[in-house]
Coordinates of C-alpha atoms in Angstrom, one line a residue:
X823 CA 58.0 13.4 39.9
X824 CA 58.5 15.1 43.5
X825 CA 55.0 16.1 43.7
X826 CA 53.7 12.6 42.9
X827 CA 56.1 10.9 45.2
X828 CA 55.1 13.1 47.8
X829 CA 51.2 12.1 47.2
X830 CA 50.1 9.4 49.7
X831 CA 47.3 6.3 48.7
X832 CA 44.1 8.2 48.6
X833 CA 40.5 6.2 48.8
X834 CA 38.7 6.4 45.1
X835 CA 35.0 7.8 46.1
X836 CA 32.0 7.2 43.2
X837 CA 31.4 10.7 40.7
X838 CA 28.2 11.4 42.0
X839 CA 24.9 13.1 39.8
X840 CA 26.1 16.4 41.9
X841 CA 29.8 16.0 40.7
X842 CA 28.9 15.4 37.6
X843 CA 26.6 18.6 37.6
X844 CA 29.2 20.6 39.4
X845 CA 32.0 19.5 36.5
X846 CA 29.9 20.7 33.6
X847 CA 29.2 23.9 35.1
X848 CA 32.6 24.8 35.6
X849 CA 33.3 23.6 31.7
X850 CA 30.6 26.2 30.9
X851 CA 32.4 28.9 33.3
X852 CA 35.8 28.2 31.9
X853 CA 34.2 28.4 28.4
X854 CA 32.4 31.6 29.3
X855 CA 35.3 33.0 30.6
X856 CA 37.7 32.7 28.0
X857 CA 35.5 33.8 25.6
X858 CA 35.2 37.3 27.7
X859 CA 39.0 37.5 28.1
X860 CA 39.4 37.3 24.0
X861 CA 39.9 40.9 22.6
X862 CA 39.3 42.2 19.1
X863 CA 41.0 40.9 16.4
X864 CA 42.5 41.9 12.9
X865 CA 40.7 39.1 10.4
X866 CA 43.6 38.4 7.9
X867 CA 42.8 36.7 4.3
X868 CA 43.3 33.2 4.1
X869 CA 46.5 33.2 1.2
X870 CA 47.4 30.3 -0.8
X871 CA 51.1 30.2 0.8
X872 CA 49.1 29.9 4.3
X873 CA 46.4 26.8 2.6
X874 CA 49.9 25.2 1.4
X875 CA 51.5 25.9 4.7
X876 CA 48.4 24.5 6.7
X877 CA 48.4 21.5 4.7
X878 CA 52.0 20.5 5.2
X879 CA 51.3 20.5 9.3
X880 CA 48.2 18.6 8.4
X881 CA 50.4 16.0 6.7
X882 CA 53.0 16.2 9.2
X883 CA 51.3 15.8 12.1
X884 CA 49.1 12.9 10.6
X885 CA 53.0 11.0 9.7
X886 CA 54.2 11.6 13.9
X887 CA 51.2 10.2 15.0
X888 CA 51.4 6.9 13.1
X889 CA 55.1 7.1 13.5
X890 CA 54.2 7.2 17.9
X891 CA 51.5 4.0 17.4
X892 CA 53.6 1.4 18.7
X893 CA 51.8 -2.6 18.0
X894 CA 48.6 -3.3 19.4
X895 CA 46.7 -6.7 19.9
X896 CA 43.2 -6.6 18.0
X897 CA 40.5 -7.9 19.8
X898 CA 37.4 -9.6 18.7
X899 CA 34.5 -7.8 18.5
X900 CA 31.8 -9.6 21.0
X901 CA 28.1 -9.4 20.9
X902 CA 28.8 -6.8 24.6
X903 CA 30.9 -4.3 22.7
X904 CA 28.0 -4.3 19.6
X905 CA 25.4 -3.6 22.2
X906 CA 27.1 -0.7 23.8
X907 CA 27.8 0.6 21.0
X908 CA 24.6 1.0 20.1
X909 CA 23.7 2.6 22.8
X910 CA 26.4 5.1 23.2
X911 CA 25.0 6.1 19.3
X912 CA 21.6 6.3 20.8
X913 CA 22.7 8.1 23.6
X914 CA 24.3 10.4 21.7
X915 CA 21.9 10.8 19.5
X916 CA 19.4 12.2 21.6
X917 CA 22.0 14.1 23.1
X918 CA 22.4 15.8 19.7
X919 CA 18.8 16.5 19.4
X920 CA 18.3 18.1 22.7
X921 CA 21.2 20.6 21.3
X922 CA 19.7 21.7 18.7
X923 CA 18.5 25.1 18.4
X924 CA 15.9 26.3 16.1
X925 CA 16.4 26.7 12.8
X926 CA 15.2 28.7 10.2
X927 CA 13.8 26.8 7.4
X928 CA 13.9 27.1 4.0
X929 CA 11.8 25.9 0.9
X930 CA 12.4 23.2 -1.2
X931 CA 13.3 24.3 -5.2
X932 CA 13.2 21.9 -8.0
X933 CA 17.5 22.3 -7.8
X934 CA 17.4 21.3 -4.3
X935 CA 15.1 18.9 -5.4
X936 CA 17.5 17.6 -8.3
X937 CA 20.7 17.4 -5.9
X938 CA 19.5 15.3 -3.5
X939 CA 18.0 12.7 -6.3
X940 CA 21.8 12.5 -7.6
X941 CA 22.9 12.0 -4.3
X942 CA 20.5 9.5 -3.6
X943 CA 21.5 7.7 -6.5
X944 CA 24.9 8.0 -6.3
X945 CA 24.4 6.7 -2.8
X946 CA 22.8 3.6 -3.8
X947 CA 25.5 3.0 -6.3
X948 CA 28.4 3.1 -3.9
X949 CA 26.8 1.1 -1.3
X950 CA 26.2 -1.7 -3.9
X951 CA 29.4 -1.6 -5.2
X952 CA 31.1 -2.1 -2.0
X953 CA 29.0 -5.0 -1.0
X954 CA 30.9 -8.0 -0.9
X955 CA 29.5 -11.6 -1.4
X956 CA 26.7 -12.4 1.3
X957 CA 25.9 -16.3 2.8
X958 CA 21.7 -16.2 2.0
X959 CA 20.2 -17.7 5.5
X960 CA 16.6 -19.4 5.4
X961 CA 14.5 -17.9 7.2
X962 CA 13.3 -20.3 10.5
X963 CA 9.9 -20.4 12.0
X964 CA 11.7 -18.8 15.1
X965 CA 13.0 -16.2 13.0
X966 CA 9.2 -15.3 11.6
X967 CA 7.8 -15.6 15.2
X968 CA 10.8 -13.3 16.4
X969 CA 9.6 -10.9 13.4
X970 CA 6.2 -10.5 13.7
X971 CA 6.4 -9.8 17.4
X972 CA 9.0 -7.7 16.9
X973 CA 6.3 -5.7 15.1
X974 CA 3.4 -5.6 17.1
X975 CA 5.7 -4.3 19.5
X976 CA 6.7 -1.4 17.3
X977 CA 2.9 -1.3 16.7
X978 CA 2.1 -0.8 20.2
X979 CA 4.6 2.0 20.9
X980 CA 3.9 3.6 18.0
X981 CA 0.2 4.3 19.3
X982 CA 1.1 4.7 22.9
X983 CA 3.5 7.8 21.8
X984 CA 0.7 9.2 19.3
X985 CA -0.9 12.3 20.8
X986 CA -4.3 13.0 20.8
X987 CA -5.9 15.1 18.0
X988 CA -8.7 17.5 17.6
X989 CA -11.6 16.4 15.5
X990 CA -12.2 19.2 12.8
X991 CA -16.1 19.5 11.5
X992 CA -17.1 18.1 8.2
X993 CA -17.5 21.2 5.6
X994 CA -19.7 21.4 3.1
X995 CA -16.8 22.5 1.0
X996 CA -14.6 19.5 2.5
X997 CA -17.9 17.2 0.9
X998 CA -17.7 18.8 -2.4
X999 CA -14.0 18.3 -2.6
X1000 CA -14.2 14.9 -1.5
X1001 CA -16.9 13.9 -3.9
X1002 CA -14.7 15.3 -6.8
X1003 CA -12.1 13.1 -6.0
X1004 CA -14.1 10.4 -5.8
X1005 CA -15.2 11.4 -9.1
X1006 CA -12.1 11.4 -10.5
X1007 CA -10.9 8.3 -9.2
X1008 CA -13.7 6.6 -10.5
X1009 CA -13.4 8.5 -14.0
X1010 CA -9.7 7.5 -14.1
X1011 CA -10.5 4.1 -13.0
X1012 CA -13.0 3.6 -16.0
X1013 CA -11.1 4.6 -18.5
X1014 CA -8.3 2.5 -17.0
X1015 CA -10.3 -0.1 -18.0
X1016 CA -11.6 0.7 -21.2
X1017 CA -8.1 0.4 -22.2
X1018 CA -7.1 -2.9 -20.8
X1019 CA -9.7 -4.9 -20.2
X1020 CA -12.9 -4.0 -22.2
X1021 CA -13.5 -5.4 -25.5
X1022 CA -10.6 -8.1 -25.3
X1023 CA -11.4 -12.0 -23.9
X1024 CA -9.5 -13.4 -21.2
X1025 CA -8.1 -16.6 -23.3
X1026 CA -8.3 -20.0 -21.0
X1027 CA -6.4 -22.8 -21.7
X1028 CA -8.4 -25.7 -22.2
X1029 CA -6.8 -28.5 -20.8
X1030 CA -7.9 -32.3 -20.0
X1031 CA -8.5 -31.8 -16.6
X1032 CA -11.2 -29.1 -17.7
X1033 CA -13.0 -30.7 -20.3
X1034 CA -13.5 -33.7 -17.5
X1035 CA -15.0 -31.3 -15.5
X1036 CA -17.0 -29.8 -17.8
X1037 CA -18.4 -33.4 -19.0
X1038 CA -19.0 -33.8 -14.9
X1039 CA -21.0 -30.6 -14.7
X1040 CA -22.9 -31.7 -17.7
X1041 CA -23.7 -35.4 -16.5
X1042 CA -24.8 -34.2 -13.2
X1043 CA -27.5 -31.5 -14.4
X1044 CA -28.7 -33.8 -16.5
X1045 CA -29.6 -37.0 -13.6
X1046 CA -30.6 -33.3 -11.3
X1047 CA -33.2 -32.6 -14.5
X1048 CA -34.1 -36.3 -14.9
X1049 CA -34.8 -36.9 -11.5
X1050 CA -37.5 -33.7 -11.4
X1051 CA -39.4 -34.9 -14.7
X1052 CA -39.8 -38.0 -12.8
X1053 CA -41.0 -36.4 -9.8
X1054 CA -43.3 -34.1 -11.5
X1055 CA -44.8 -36.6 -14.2
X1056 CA -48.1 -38.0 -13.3
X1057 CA -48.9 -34.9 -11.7
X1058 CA -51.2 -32.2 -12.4
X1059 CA -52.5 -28.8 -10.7
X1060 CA -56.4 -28.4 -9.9
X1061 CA -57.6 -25.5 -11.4
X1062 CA -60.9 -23.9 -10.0
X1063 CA -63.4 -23.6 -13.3
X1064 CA -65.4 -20.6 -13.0
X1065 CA -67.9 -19.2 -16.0
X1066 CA -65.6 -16.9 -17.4
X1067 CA -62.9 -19.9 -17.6
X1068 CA -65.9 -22.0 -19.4
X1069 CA -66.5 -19.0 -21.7
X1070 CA -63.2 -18.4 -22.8
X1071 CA -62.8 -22.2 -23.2
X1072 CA -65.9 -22.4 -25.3
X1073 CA -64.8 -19.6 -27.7
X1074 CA -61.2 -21.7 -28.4
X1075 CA -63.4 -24.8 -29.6
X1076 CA -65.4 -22.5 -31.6
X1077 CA -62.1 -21.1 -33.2
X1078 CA -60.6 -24.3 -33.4
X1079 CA -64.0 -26.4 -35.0
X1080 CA -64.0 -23.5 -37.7
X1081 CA -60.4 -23.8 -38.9
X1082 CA -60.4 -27.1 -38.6
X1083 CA -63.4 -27.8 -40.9
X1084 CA -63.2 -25.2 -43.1
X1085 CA -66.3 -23.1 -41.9
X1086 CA -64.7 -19.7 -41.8
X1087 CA -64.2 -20.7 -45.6
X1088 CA -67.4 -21.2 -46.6
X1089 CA -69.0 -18.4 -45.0
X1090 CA -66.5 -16.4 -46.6
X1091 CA -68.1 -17.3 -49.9
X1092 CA -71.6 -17.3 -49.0
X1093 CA -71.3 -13.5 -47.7
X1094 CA -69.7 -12.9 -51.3
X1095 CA -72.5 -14.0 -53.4
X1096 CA -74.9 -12.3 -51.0
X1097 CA -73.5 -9.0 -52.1
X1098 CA -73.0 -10.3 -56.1
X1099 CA -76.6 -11.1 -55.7
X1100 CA -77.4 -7.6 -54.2
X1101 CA -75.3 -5.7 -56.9
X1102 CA -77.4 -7.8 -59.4
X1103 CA -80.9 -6.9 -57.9
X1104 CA -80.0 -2.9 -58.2
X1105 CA -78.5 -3.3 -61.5
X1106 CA -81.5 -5.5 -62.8

């Protein structure tokens, strides 16, 4: 109480970059030192009267403090306080990154594998269950336009932080192995679709408004086939006659006068009594 009476009005001055960078180094000192100044020690067991012991202080010392909260006045929490929160978790974040040392790591086994499932699911489970009931808000053209730009941002800085890559050559063994995939894809894909799909119909419902427009489709090739008969009737193609053409044309009235009058007939049975009356002459 002396000492602070005895302190005069003093002007506040700003903590400065160099204060600040002065400050932590003397943390680090401080740390550095104490740790020199710490001698060897004696490790002693942790016992179970000591667990029970440090739990009592725990407990203690949790019932004094809530004993020393007096009443406070809760405030609202306004859209300011959300957004520096945010960024002191963002902050701090990155803070916790730059920390980090390097680490040593280790494999993934199918238990490791198995744990974190479980806890994934169990996860999932809790969150659910403490969900409480939610108000469903439609979702405004302003809140669509807000979206998508909101993701062509993203989009942008996601390519302006990608780094540049080096082009590796084309293998002949990256070829074959690319090929077999291909082949397999295509393999699994077919018989994909022997399965489902080949061999069964796809069943269509066949409703009035397709059987009018069926009947349309009908009615309107038959006036498109009308309309070219009519065009083309009355019309013929020139055709250039030439000997062979009159030769060939001759032999099909030949063909056609003997079947029609019964000539190939006729000669049929003149040339078989010709040979009766040859077999007759060599008998006789």
């Amino acid at each position: 109480v002396v000492y602070k009476e005895s302190v005069g009005t003093g002007t506040p001055t700003p903590i400065t970059p160099e204060m600040e960078r002065v400050k932590r180094n003397q943390e680090i000192c401080s740390s550095v030192l104490y740790k020199e100044n710490i001698g060897k020690a004696t490790p002693t067991p942790v016992t179970p009267e000591m667990e029970r012991v440090k739990r009592n202080q725990e407990i203690i010392s949790s019932v004094l403090y809530k004993e020393n909260v007096g009443k406070v006045t809760p405030t609202p929490i306004t859209p300011e306080m959300e957004r520096v929160k945010r960024n002191q978790e963002i902050i701090s974040s990155v803070l916790y990154k730059e920390n980090l040392g390097r680490a040593t790591p280790t494999p993934l086994t199918p238990e490791m594998e198995r744990v974190k499932r479980n806890q994934e699911h169990i996860s999932s489970v809790v969150y659910k269950e403490g969900l409480g009931k939610a108000t469903p808000t439609p979702v405004t053209p302003e809140m669509e336009r807000v979206k998508r730009n909101q993701e062509h941002i993203s989009s942008v800085l996601y390519k302006e932080h990608l780094a540049k890559g080096t082009p590796t050559p084309m293998t002949p063994e990256m070829e074959r192995a690319k090929r077999n995939q291909e082949n397999i894809s295509s393999v699994l894909y077919s018989d994909s679709f022997r399965k489902q799909v080949q061999g069964k119909a796809a069943y269509v419902l066949d409703t009035p408004e397709m059987r009018r427009v069926r009947e349309t489709q009908k009615n309107i090739s038959t006036v498109k086939y009308h309309e070219e008969f009519e065009k083309s009737k009355g019309s013929f193609t020139p055709v250039v006659t030439d000997p062979i053409t009159e030769r060939v044309k001759k032999n099909m009235q030949d063909f056609s006068d003997i079947s029609y009058r019964g000539i190939q007939r006729r000669v049929v049975e003149m040339e078989r009594k010709r040979v009766d009356q040859d077999q007759e002459t060599l008998t006789g």
